[in-house]
mmCIF file of C-alpha atoms in Angstrom:
data_model
loop_
_atom_site.group_PDB
_atom_site.id
_atom_site.type_symbol
_atom_site.label_atom_id
_atom_site.label_comp_id
_atom_site.label_asym_id
_atom_site.label_seq_id
_atom_site.Cartn_x
_atom_site.Cartn_y
_atom_site.Cartn_z
ATOM 1 C CA UNK A 1 49.378 2.032 -27.974
ATOM 2 C CA UNK A 2 51.721 4.644 -26.502
ATOM 3 C CA UNK A 3 52.802 7.497 -28.731
ATOM 4 C CA UNK A 4 56.341 7.556 -30.094
ATOM 5 C CA UNK A 5 58.577 9.815 -27.994
ATOM 6 C CA UNK A 6 60.121 11.439 -31.063
ATOM 7 C CA UNK A 7 56.655 12.197 -32.467
ATOM 8 C CA UNK A 8 55.578 13.674 -29.120
ATOM 9 C CA UNK A 9 58.401 16.203 -29.257
ATOM 10 C CA UNK A 10 58.184 16.676 -33.009
ATOM 11 C CA UNK A 11 61.798 15.693 -33.724
ATOM 12 C CA UNK A 12 63.676 13.067 -35.728
ATOM 13 C CA UNK A 13 65.660 10.157 -34.292
ATOM 14 C CA UNK A 14 68.865 11.937 -35.317
ATOM 15 C CA UNK A 15 68.079 15.020 -33.221
ATOM 16 C CA UNK A 16 70.958 16.339 -31.103
ATOM 17 C CA UNK A 17 70.780 16.818 -27.329
ATOM 18 C CA UNK A 18 70.311 20.567 -27.844
ATOM 19 C CA UNK A 19 67.464 19.963 -30.325
ATOM 20 C CA UNK A 20 65.761 17.551 -27.926
ATOM 21 C CA UNK A 21 65.962 20.101 -25.101
ATOM 22 C CA UNK A 22 64.693 22.906 -27.331
ATOM 23 C CA UNK A 23 61.746 20.795 -28.551
ATOM 24 C CA UNK A 24 60.783 19.845 -24.996
ATOM 25 C CA UNK A 25 60.983 23.454 -23.808
ATOM 26 C CA UNK A 26 58.626 24.479 -26.616
ATOM 27 C CA UNK A 27 56.083 21.766 -25.759
ATOM 28 C CA UNK A 28 56.301 22.462 -22.015
ATOM 29 C CA UNK A 29 55.623 26.161 -22.551
ATOM 30 C CA UNK A 30 52.669 25.356 -24.798
ATOM 31 C CA UNK A 31 51.003 22.897 -22.413
ATOM 32 C CA UNK A 32 52.149 24.177 -18.995
ATOM 33 C CA UNK A 33 49.303 23.914 -16.391
ATOM 34 C CA UNK A 34 49.720 27.572 -15.387
ATOM 35 C CA UNK A 35 49.074 28.582 -18.992
ATOM 36 C CA UNK A 36 46.158 26.140 -19.387
ATOM 37 C CA UNK A 37 44.352 26.127 -16.017
ATOM 38 C CA UNK A 38 41.811 23.334 -15.693
ATOM 39 C CA UNK A 39 42.636 21.896 -19.136
ATOM 40 C CA UNK A 40 43.121 18.156 -18.533
ATOM 41 C CA UNK A 41 44.102 17.525 -22.162
ATOM 42 C CA UNK A 42 46.904 20.103 -21.962
ATOM 43 C CA UNK A 43 48.044 18.656 -18.617
ATOM 44 C CA UNK A 44 48.232 15.169 -20.121
ATOM 45 C CA UNK A 45 50.256 16.441 -23.094
ATOM 46 C CA UNK A 46 52.525 18.282 -20.643
ATOM 47 C CA UNK A 47 53.186 15.013 -18.778
ATOM 48 C CA UNK A 48 53.772 13.047 -21.993
ATOM 49 C CA UNK A 49 56.281 15.607 -23.237
ATOM 50 C CA UNK A 50 58.174 15.422 -19.925
ATOM 51 C CA UNK A 51 58.160 11.622 -20.059
ATOM 52 C CA UNK A 52 59.568 11.715 -23.594
ATOM 53 C CA UNK A 53 62.257 14.194 -22.568
ATOM 54 C CA UNK A 54 63.231 12.159 -19.501
ATOM 55 C CA UNK A 55 64.098 9.215 -21.764
ATOM 56 C CA UNK A 56 65.517 10.969 -24.831
ATOM 57 C CA UNK A 57 67.724 13.344 -22.814
ATOM 58 C CA UNK A 58 69.485 10.386 -21.146
ATOM 59 C CA UNK A 59 71.934 8.690 -23.603
ATOM 60 C CA UNK A 60 71.536 5.245 -21.980
ATOM 61 C CA UNK A 61 67.740 5.361 -21.854
ATOM 62 C CA UNK A 62 67.609 6.780 -25.379
ATOM 63 C CA UNK A 63 69.733 3.899 -26.700
ATOM 64 C CA UNK A 64 67.446 1.334 -25.034
ATOM 65 C CA UNK A 65 64.360 3.109 -26.361
ATOM 66 C CA UNK A 66 65.797 3.196 -29.888
ATOM 67 C CA UNK A 67 66.432 -0.553 -29.695
ATOM 68 C CA UNK A 68 63.378 -1.834 -27.825
ATOM 69 C CA UNK A 69 60.801 0.977 -27.862
ATOM 70 C CA UNK A 70 58.408 1.469 -24.933
ATOM 71 C CA UNK A 71 58.833 -2.164 -23.843
ATOM 72 C CA UNK A 72 62.286 -1.290 -22.510
ATOM 73 C CA UNK A 73 60.625 0.595 -19.632
ATOM 74 C CA UNK A 74 57.586 -1.512 -18.742
ATOM 75 C CA UNK A 75 56.750 -2.997 -15.317
ATOM 76 C CA UNK A 76 57.139 -2.022 -11.669
ATOM 77 C CA UNK A 77 56.952 1.736 -12.207
ATOM 78 C CA UNK A 78 59.308 1.427 -15.154
ATOM 79 C CA UNK A 79 63.015 0.952 -15.740
ATOM 80 C CA UNK A 80 63.107 4.660 -16.370
ATOM 81 C CA UNK A 81 60.514 6.827 -18.046
ATOM 82 C CA UNK A 82 56.780 6.227 -17.847
ATOM 83 C CA UNK A 83 54.270 7.179 -15.169
ATOM 84 C CA UNK A 84 55.629 10.651 -14.374
ATOM 85 C CA UNK A 85 53.575 12.936 -12.175
ATOM 86 C CA UNK A 86 53.749 16.707 -11.703
ATOM 87 C CA UNK A 87 56.070 16.408 -8.707
ATOM 88 C CA UNK A 88 58.524 14.332 -10.770
ATOM 89 C CA UNK A 89 58.456 16.867 -13.594
ATOM 90 C CA UNK A 90 58.913 20.003 -11.529
ATOM 91 C CA UNK A 91 61.652 18.468 -9.371
ATOM 92 C CA UNK A 92 63.648 16.970 -12.255
ATOM 93 C CA UNK A 93 63.224 19.547 -15.000
ATOM 94 C CA UNK A 94 62.580 22.772 -13.091
ATOM 95 C CA UNK A 95 65.778 24.337 -14.436
ATOM 96 C CA UNK A 96 65.114 23.522 -18.096
ATOM 97 C CA UNK A 97 64.156 27.150 -18.803
ATOM 98 C CA UNK A 98 66.993 28.731 -16.789
ATOM 99 C CA UNK A 99 67.203 32.393 -15.910
ATOM 100 C CA UNK A 100 63.514 32.949 -15.312
ATOM 101 C CA UNK A 101 62.727 32.655 -19.005
ATOM 102 C CA UNK A 102 59.241 31.280 -18.427
ATOM 103 C CA UNK A 103 57.550 34.448 -17.343
ATOM 104 C CA UNK A 104 57.120 33.479 -13.711
ATOM 105 C CA UNK A 105 55.046 30.294 -14.083
ATOM 106 C CA UNK A 106 55.378 28.166 -10.950
ATOM 107 C CA UNK A 107 57.910 25.359 -10.857
ATOM 108 C CA UNK A 108 60.002 26.503 -13.828
ATOM 109 C CA UNK A 109 62.649 29.160 -14.286
ATOM 110 C CA UNK A 110 64.526 31.332 -11.830
ATOM 111 C CA UNK A 111 62.522 32.755 -8.965
ATOM 112 C CA UNK A 112 60.254 29.711 -8.730
ATOM 113 C CA UNK A 113 60.400 27.754 -5.504
ATOM 114 C CA UNK A 114 62.570 24.715 -5.875
ATOM 115 C CA UNK A 115 61.019 21.381 -4.935
ATOM 116 C CA UNK A 116 63.497 19.299 -2.980
ATOM 117 C CA UNK A 117 63.418 15.560 -3.593
ATOM 118 C CA UNK A 118 63.806 13.007 -0.826
ATOM 119 C CA UNK A 119 66.562 10.404 -0.949
ATOM 120 C CA UNK A 120 66.112 7.096 -2.774
ATOM 121 C CA UNK A 121 65.921 3.754 -1.000
ATOM 122 C CA UNK A 122 67.403 0.510 -2.299
ATOM 123 C CA UNK A 123 66.295 -3.048 -1.610
ATOM 124 C CA UNK A 124 67.035 -6.492 -3.051
ATOM 125 C CA UNK A 125 64.297 -8.934 -4.016
ATOM 126 C CA UNK A 126 65.073 -12.633 -4.495
ATOM 127 C CA UNK A 127 63.091 -14.438 -7.204
ATOM 128 C CA UNK A 128 63.042 -18.066 -8.304
ATOM 129 C CA UNK A 129 62.888 -19.065 -11.959
ATOM 130 C CA UNK A 130 59.152 -19.734 -11.842
ATOM 131 C CA UNK A 131 58.507 -16.181 -10.613
ATOM 132 C CA UNK A 132 60.844 -14.776 -13.240
ATOM 133 C CA UNK A 133 59.184 -16.787 -16.003
ATOM 134 C CA UNK A 134 55.639 -15.756 -15.121
ATOM 135 C CA UNK A 135 56.045 -12.343 -13.503
ATOM 136 C CA UNK A 136 55.040 -11.762 -9.911
ATOM 137 C CA UNK A 137 53.700 -9.148 -7.522
ATOM 138 C CA UNK A 138 55.705 -8.870 -4.302
ATOM 139 C CA UNK A 139 54.616 -7.121 -1.135
ATOM 140 C CA UNK A 140 57.711 -5.806 0.637
ATOM 141 C CA UNK A 141 57.960 -4.089 4.019
ATOM 142 C CA UNK A 142 60.006 -0.917 3.643
ATOM 143 C CA UNK A 143 61.195 1.499 6.342
ATOM 144 C CA UNK A 144 61.043 5.013 4.921
ATOM 145 C CA UNK A 145 61.099 8.541 6.279
ATOM 146 C CA UNK A 146 57.789 10.398 6.180
ATOM 147 C CA UNK A 147 56.680 13.777 7.454
ATOM 148 C CA UNK A 148 55.705 13.623 11.115
ATOM 149 C CA UNK A 149 52.154 14.640 11.967
ATOM 150 C CA UNK A 150 52.071 18.087 13.498
ATOM 151 C CA UNK A 151 55.146 19.350 11.662
ATOM 152 C CA UNK A 152 54.639 22.836 10.237
ATOM 153 C CA UNK A 153 56.854 24.971 8.036
ATOM 154 C CA UNK A 154 57.356 28.659 7.380
ATOM 155 C CA UNK A 155 58.952 30.622 4.562
ATOM 156 C CA UNK A 156 62.733 30.750 4.775
ATOM 157 C CA UNK A 157 63.804 34.254 5.808
ATOM 158 C CA UNK A 158 67.177 33.979 4.097
ATOM 159 C CA UNK A 159 65.920 33.346 0.550
ATOM 160 C CA UNK A 160 62.323 34.573 1.073
ATOM 161 C CA UNK A 161 60.971 31.255 -0.192
ATOM 162 C CA UNK A 162 62.814 31.199 -3.515
ATOM 163 C CA UNK A 163 65.254 28.453 -2.527
ATOM 164 C CA UNK A 164 68.116 30.496 -3.965
ATOM 165 C CA UNK A 165 70.369 33.264 -2.724
ATOM 166 C CA UNK A 166 71.427 35.914 -5.228
ATOM 167 C CA UNK A 167 74.751 37.695 -4.845
ATOM 168 C CA UNK A 168 76.003 40.709 -6.797
ATOM 169 C CA UNK A 169 79.765 41.130 -7.114
ATOM 170 C CA UNK A 170 81.654 44.078 -8.574
ATOM 171 C CA UNK A 171 84.331 42.962 -11.050
ATOM 172 C CA UNK A 172 86.489 44.684 -13.652
ATOM 173 C CA UNK A 173 83.881 43.626 -16.193
ATOM 174 C CA UNK A 174 81.076 45.225 -14.229
ATOM 175 C CA UNK A 175 78.491 43.958 -11.766
ATOM 176 C CA UNK A 176 78.098 40.137 -11.887
ATOM 177 C CA UNK A 177 75.029 38.409 -10.487
ATOM 178 C CA UNK A 178 75.229 34.775 -9.309
ATOM 179 C CA UNK A 179 72.624 32.512 -7.740
ATOM 180 C CA UNK A 180 73.256 29.542 -5.466
ATOM 181 C CA UNK A 181 71.136 27.171 -3.401
ATOM 182 C CA UNK A 182 70.131 28.620 -0.059
ATOM 183 C CA UNK A 183 72.315 27.069 2.638
ATOM 184 C CA UNK A 184 69.641 27.550 5.319
ATOM 185 C CA UNK A 185 66.689 25.711 3.744
ATOM 186 C CA UNK A 186 68.676 23.589 1.281
ATOM 187 C CA UNK A 187 66.710 25.035 -1.634
ATOM 188 C CA UNK A 188 63.284 24.077 -0.281
ATOM 189 C CA UNK A 189 62.254 27.675 0.396
ATOM 190 C CA UNK A 190 60.861 26.611 3.773
ATOM 191 C CA UNK A 191 62.204 25.925 7.254
ATOM 192 C CA UNK A 192 60.610 24.092 10.150
ATOM 193 C CA UNK A 193 58.321 26.189 12.308
ATOM 194 C CA UNK A 194 57.280 23.393 14.681
ATOM 195 C CA UNK A 195 57.920 19.647 14.914
ATOM 196 C CA UNK A 196 57.086 16.816 17.342
ATOM 197 C CA UNK A 197 59.787 15.688 19.739
ATOM 198 C CA UNK A 198 60.229 12.321 17.992
ATOM 199 C CA UNK A 199 60.919 13.888 14.577
ATOM 200 C CA UNK A 200 64.403 14.558 13.210
ATOM 201 C CA UNK A 201 65.778 17.993 12.279
ATOM 202 C CA UNK A 202 63.830 17.898 9.004
ATOM 203 C CA UNK A 203 60.535 17.019 10.673
ATOM 204 C CA UNK A 204 60.632 13.401 9.474
ATOM 205 C CA UNK A 205 60.087 10.106 11.282
ATOM 206 C CA UNK A 206 60.811 6.509 10.224
ATOM 207 C CA UNK A 207 57.706 4.503 9.348
ATOM 208 C CA UNK A 208 57.313 0.922 8.097
ATOM 209 C CA UNK A 209 55.119 0.555 5.024
ATOM 210 C CA UNK A 210 54.121 -2.405 2.849
ATOM 211 C CA UNK A 211 54.860 -1.620 -0.786
ATOM 212 C CA UNK A 212 53.417 -3.659 -3.648
ATOM 213 C CA UNK A 213 55.921 -4.209 -6.472
ATOM 214 C CA UNK A 214 54.833 -5.610 -9.836
ATOM 215 C CA UNK A 215 57.780 -7.439 -11.385
ATOM 216 C CA UNK A 216 57.443 -8.233 -15.103
ATOM 217 C CA UNK A 217 58.335 -11.624 -16.548
ATOM 218 C CA UNK A 218 61.855 -12.052 -17.899
ATOM 219 C CA UNK A 219 63.849 -9.873 -15.491
ATOM 220 C CA UNK A 220 67.478 -10.835 -14.929
ATOM 221 C CA UNK A 221 69.847 -10.966 -11.985
ATOM 222 C CA UNK A 222 71.218 -7.482 -11.289
ATOM 223 C CA UNK A 223 68.423 -5.668 -13.110
ATOM 224 C CA UNK A 224 66.976 -2.690 -11.243
ATOM 225 C CA UNK A 225 63.341 -1.564 -11.131
ATOM 226 C CA UNK A 226 62.096 1.815 -9.925
ATOM 227 C CA UNK A 227 58.960 2.390 -7.876
ATOM 228 C CA UNK A 228 58.360 6.140 -8.032
ATOM 229 C CA UNK A 229 57.588 8.052 -4.837
ATOM 230 C CA UNK A 230 58.251 5.189 -2.414
ATOM 231 C CA UNK A 231 61.623 6.397 -1.145
ATOM 232 C CA UNK A 232 62.142 8.856 1.716
ATOM 233 C CA UNK A 233 59.867 11.890 1.785
ATOM 234 C CA UNK A 234 61.317 15.383 1.650
ATOM 235 C CA UNK A 235 60.550 18.158 4.136
ATOM 236 C CA UNK A 236 58.085 20.937 3.344
ATOM 237 C CA UNK A 237 56.666 20.915 -0.157
ATOM 238 C CA UNK A 238 59.276 18.468 -1.487
ATOM 239 C CA UNK A 239 58.618 15.256 -3.387
ATOM 240 C CA UNK A 240 59.385 11.751 -2.188
ATOM 241 C CA UNK A 241 62.386 9.844 -3.521
ATOM 242 C CA UNK A 242 62.119 6.522 -5.319
ATOM 243 C CA UNK A 243 62.400 2.908 -4.227
ATOM 244 C CA UNK A 244 65.040 1.125 -6.323
ATOM 245 C CA UNK A 245 64.528 -2.633 -6.462
ATOM 246 C CA UNK A 246 67.534 -4.801 -7.405
ATOM 247 C CA UNK A 247 66.659 -8.261 -8.724
ATOM 248 C CA UNK A 248 68.488 -11.294 -7.354
ATOM 249 C CA UNK A 249 67.898 -14.636 -9.082
ATOM 250 C CA UNK A 250 67.772 -17.794 -6.955
ATOM 251 C CA UNK A 251 69.513 -20.901 -8.232
ATOM 252 C CA UNK A 252 67.176 -23.602 -9.580
ATOM 253 C CA UNK A 253 67.942 -27.223 -8.590
ATOM 254 C CA UNK A 254 67.560 -28.580 -12.147
ATOM 255 C CA UNK A 255 67.485 -25.701 -14.613
ATOM 256 C CA UNK A 256 70.338 -23.430 -15.685
ATOM 257 C CA UNK A 257 69.529 -20.059 -17.251
ATOM 258 C CA UNK A 258 71.363 -18.553 -20.201
ATOM 259 C CA UNK A 259 69.641 -15.352 -21.293
ATOM 260 C CA UNK A 260 66.099 -16.344 -22.225
ATOM 261 C CA UNK A 261 67.045 -20.010 -22.766
ATOM 262 C CA UNK A 262 67.109 -22.731 -20.125
ATOM 263 C CA UNK A 263 69.274 -25.861 -19.943
ATOM 264 C CA UNK A 264 68.331 -29.199 -18.382
ATOM 265 C CA UNK A 265 70.676 -32.171 -17.897
ATOM 266 C CA UNK A 266 68.758 -35.429 -18.453
ATOM 267 C CA UNK A 267 70.515 -38.638 -17.421
ATOM 268 C CA UNK A 268 69.315 -41.932 -18.893
ATOM 269 C CA UNK A 269 70.551 -45.519 -18.621
ATOM 270 C CA UNK A 270 72.157 -47.699 -21.314
ATOM 271 C CA UNK A 271 68.896 -49.582 -21.611
ATOM 272 C CA UNK A 272 66.824 -46.416 -22.059
ATOM 273 C CA UNK A 273 69.279 -45.116 -24.645
ATOM 274 C CA UNK A 274 69.107 -48.356 -26.621
ATOM 275 C CA UNK A 275 65.379 -49.045 -26.317
ATOM 276 C CA UNK A 276 63.976 -45.509 -26.070
ATOM 277 C CA UNK A 277 61.997 -44.124 -23.149
ATOM 278 C CA UNK A 278 59.426 -41.581 -21.979
ATOM 279 C CA UNK A 279 60.795 -39.158 -19.372
ATOM 280 C CA UNK A 280 59.211 -36.448 -17.229
ATOM 281 C CA UNK A 281 61.253 -33.276 -16.761
ATOM 282 C CA UNK A 282 60.897 -29.929 -14.986
ATOM 283 C CA UNK A 283 60.093 -26.695 -16.814
ATOM 284 C CA UNK A 284 59.212 -23.232 -15.495
ATOM 285 C CA UNK A 285 55.585 -23.836 -16.503
ATOM 286 C CA UNK A 286 55.321 -27.264 -14.825
ATOM 287 C CA UNK A 287 56.421 -30.803 -15.646
ATOM 288 C CA UNK A 288 56.329 -32.097 -19.228
ATOM 289 C CA UNK A 289 56.862 -35.568 -20.678
ATOM 290 C CA UNK A 290 59.265 -36.039 -23.564
ATOM 291 C CA UNK A 291 59.987 -39.034 -25.784
ATOM 292 C CA UNK A 292 63.523 -40.386 -26.061
ATOM 293 C CA UNK A 293 64.041 -42.140 -29.398
ATOM 294 C CA UNK A 294 65.723 -45.545 -29.367
ATOM 295 C CA UNK A 295 69.418 -45.400 -30.177
ATOM 296 C CA UNK A 296 69.833 -41.864 -28.829
ATOM 297 C CA UNK A 297 73.454 -40.820 -28.332
ATOM 298 C CA UNK A 298 74.942 -39.192 -25.252
ATOM 299 C CA UNK A 299 75.296 -35.452 -25.841
ATOM 300 C CA UNK A 300 72.127 -35.205 -27.932
ATOM 301 C CA UNK A 301 70.352 -31.872 -27.405
ATOM 302 C CA UNK A 302 66.569 -31.765 -27.569
ATOM 303 C CA UNK A 303 65.095 -28.292 -28.071
ATOM 304 C CA UNK A 304 61.678 -27.584 -26.547
ATOM 305 C CA UNK A 305 60.667 -24.338 -28.215
ATOM 306 C CA UNK A 306 58.915 -21.709 -26.121
ATOM 307 C CA UNK A 307 59.622 -23.482 -22.821
ATOM 308 C CA UNK A 308 62.236 -20.972 -21.680
ATOM 309 C CA UNK A 309 61.998 -17.467 -20.190
ATOM 310 C CA UNK A 310 59.920 -14.675 -21.783
ATOM 311 C CA UNK A 311 61.917 -11.729 -23.102
ATOM 312 C CA UNK A 312 61.610 -8.781 -20.720
ATOM 313 C CA UNK A 313 61.391 -6.575 -23.818
ATOM 314 C CA UNK A 314 58.435 -8.550 -25.186
ATOM 315 C CA UNK A 315 60.265 -10.283 -28.033
ATOM 316 C CA UNK A 316 59.009 -13.837 -27.717
ATOM 317 C CA UNK A 317 60.155 -16.554 -25.357
ATOM 318 C CA UNK A 318 63.323 -18.619 -25.072
ATOM 319 C CA UNK A 319 63.676 -22.386 -25.419
ATOM 320 C CA UNK A 320 64.429 -25.257 -23.059
ATOM 321 C CA UNK A 321 67.481 -27.246 -24.190
ATOM 322 C CA UNK A 322 67.514 -30.801 -22.846
ATOM 323 C CA UNK A 323 71.017 -32.317 -22.793
ATOM 324 C CA UNK A 324 70.841 -36.121 -22.973
ATOM 325 C CA UNK A 325 73.564 -37.871 -20.960
ATOM 326 C CA UNK A 326 73.861 -41.654 -21.113
ATOM 327 C CA UNK A 327 74.856 -42.835 -17.641
ATOM 328 C CA UNK A 328 77.663 -45.381 -17.558
ATOM 329 C CA UNK A 329 77.317 -47.733 -14.574
ATOM 330 C CA UNK A 330 80.311 -47.563 -12.236
ATOM 331 C CA UNK A 331 79.931 -51.058 -10.763
ATOM 332 C CA UNK A 332 78.746 -54.269 -12.421
ATOM 333 C CA UNK A 333 78.028 -57.730 -11.037
ATOM 334 C CA UNK A 334 79.460 -60.870 -12.607
ATOM 335 C CA UNK A 335 76.475 -61.520 -14.872
ATOM 336 C CA UNK A 336 76.469 -57.922 -16.159
ATOM 337 C CA UNK A 337 80.200 -57.995 -16.845
ATOM 338 C CA UNK A 338 79.843 -61.220 -18.796
ATOM 339 C CA UNK A 339 77.087 -59.647 -20.903
ATOM 340 C CA UNK A 340 79.183 -56.602 -21.829
ATOM 341 C CA UNK A 341 82.226 -58.768 -22.493
ATOM 342 C CA UNK A 342 80.153 -60.738 -24.999
ATOM 343 C CA UNK A 343 78.906 -57.524 -26.572
ATOM 344 C CA UNK A 344 82.331 -55.852 -26.712
ATOM 345 C CA UNK A 345 82.930 -56.994 -30.302
ATOM 346 C CA UNK A 346 79.317 -57.141 -31.418
ATOM 347 C CA UNK A 347 78.793 -54.927 -34.465
ATOM 348 C CA UNK A 348 75.722 -53.287 -32.887
ATOM 349 C CA UNK A 349 77.848 -52.071 -29.965
ATOM 350 C CA UNK A 350 80.698 -50.720 -32.096
ATOM 351 C CA UNK A 351 80.749 -46.894 -32.559
ATOM 352 C CA UNK A 352 79.568 -46.057 -36.049
ATOM 353 C CA UNK A 353 78.640 -42.347 -36.273
ATOM 354 C CA UNK A 354 77.020 -41.052 -39.444
ATOM 355 C CA UNK A 355 76.324 -37.537 -40.762
ATOM 356 C CA UNK A 356 73.380 -37.144 -38.383
ATOM 357 C CA UNK A 357 75.611 -37.619 -35.339
ATOM 358 C CA UNK A 358 77.087 -34.149 -34.989
ATOM 359 C CA UNK A 359 80.390 -33.373 -33.310
ATOM 360 C CA UNK A 360 80.595 -31.540 -30.000
ATOM 361 C CA UNK A 361 81.476 -28.251 -31.716
ATOM 362 C CA UNK A 362 78.556 -28.574 -34.132
ATOM 363 C CA UNK A 363 76.208 -29.146 -31.208
ATOM 364 C CA UNK A 364 77.523 -26.050 -29.443
ATOM 365 C CA UNK A 365 77.106 -24.070 -32.660
ATOM 366 C CA UNK A 366 73.505 -25.260 -33.025
ATOM 367 C CA UNK A 367 72.789 -24.466 -29.395
ATOM 368 C CA UNK A 368 73.730 -20.806 -29.800
ATOM 369 C CA UNK A 369 72.158 -20.344 -33.229
#
């Protein structure tokens, strides 16, 4: 079981943003790889602390974590958080110590070479209800920029590899020092020394790659997954961007989705309603046979528990609600008309609802309860 993010940083759930940042800084200093060379345990704790900070420092991710725990970020590289590597950490949180306050360890603080991150890519993946209900692994062809073979880099002469340019200005308050991203290397600290003729100005070429995406059960239309490191690469010593996967849900011919529940319209004849019947219906786990009791009324809702969609957060599974609709024939022959005319005043054909026959509003209330 994964450790609680608050426990990892040694803070309470009511900790402020400043307290979260301070706690992470303390842990990162303690377990930084430069301070613990070759110590795999320290490196793992360093990564876990960064993962915890990545979630708790983001108000939206923190709210989801507080509500759903680690399950809010499971599957397909995560919905945020989880599976961070050193490149992710140094590129995202390299300024956490500001002003060179980390004694010159690589990757953090002022004076350390900034690691530029490549741009993200976005794709849409269409899924049917069966794939959503069971989870699926998709192999998608993606065109992404990668470093061209033969491309070499050299230290930027403008910033001397720091990625930043420092300027000192004389003001009435004294000498002021400011630092800004180097406009020559874009903060990478390196510039191209040599590149092939087919590469762009950054030494990158477009390559098609097949990416495997694990999509967890229960995702919804519009939800976005992140596959870390499968976006465009960055020049020099930069880290690759991410592949953002937007989920698009295909319409099912017979089933309608509502959250984790599914709805199915079942049409039966007068005879089946009066005599009872056995009917086969579609579900996301295959066909099932249900029994229709004799005397069933149109509008009756049958609940098949656990036959809906699994919760993406791991909280059980929805139900399948079967709506019984008694089909009224639109055309009758002479013999059929005579039969119904005889039955028009028969007491067995006269409406006579009792307490068990709920109103429309009661049925709707039950459906959402």
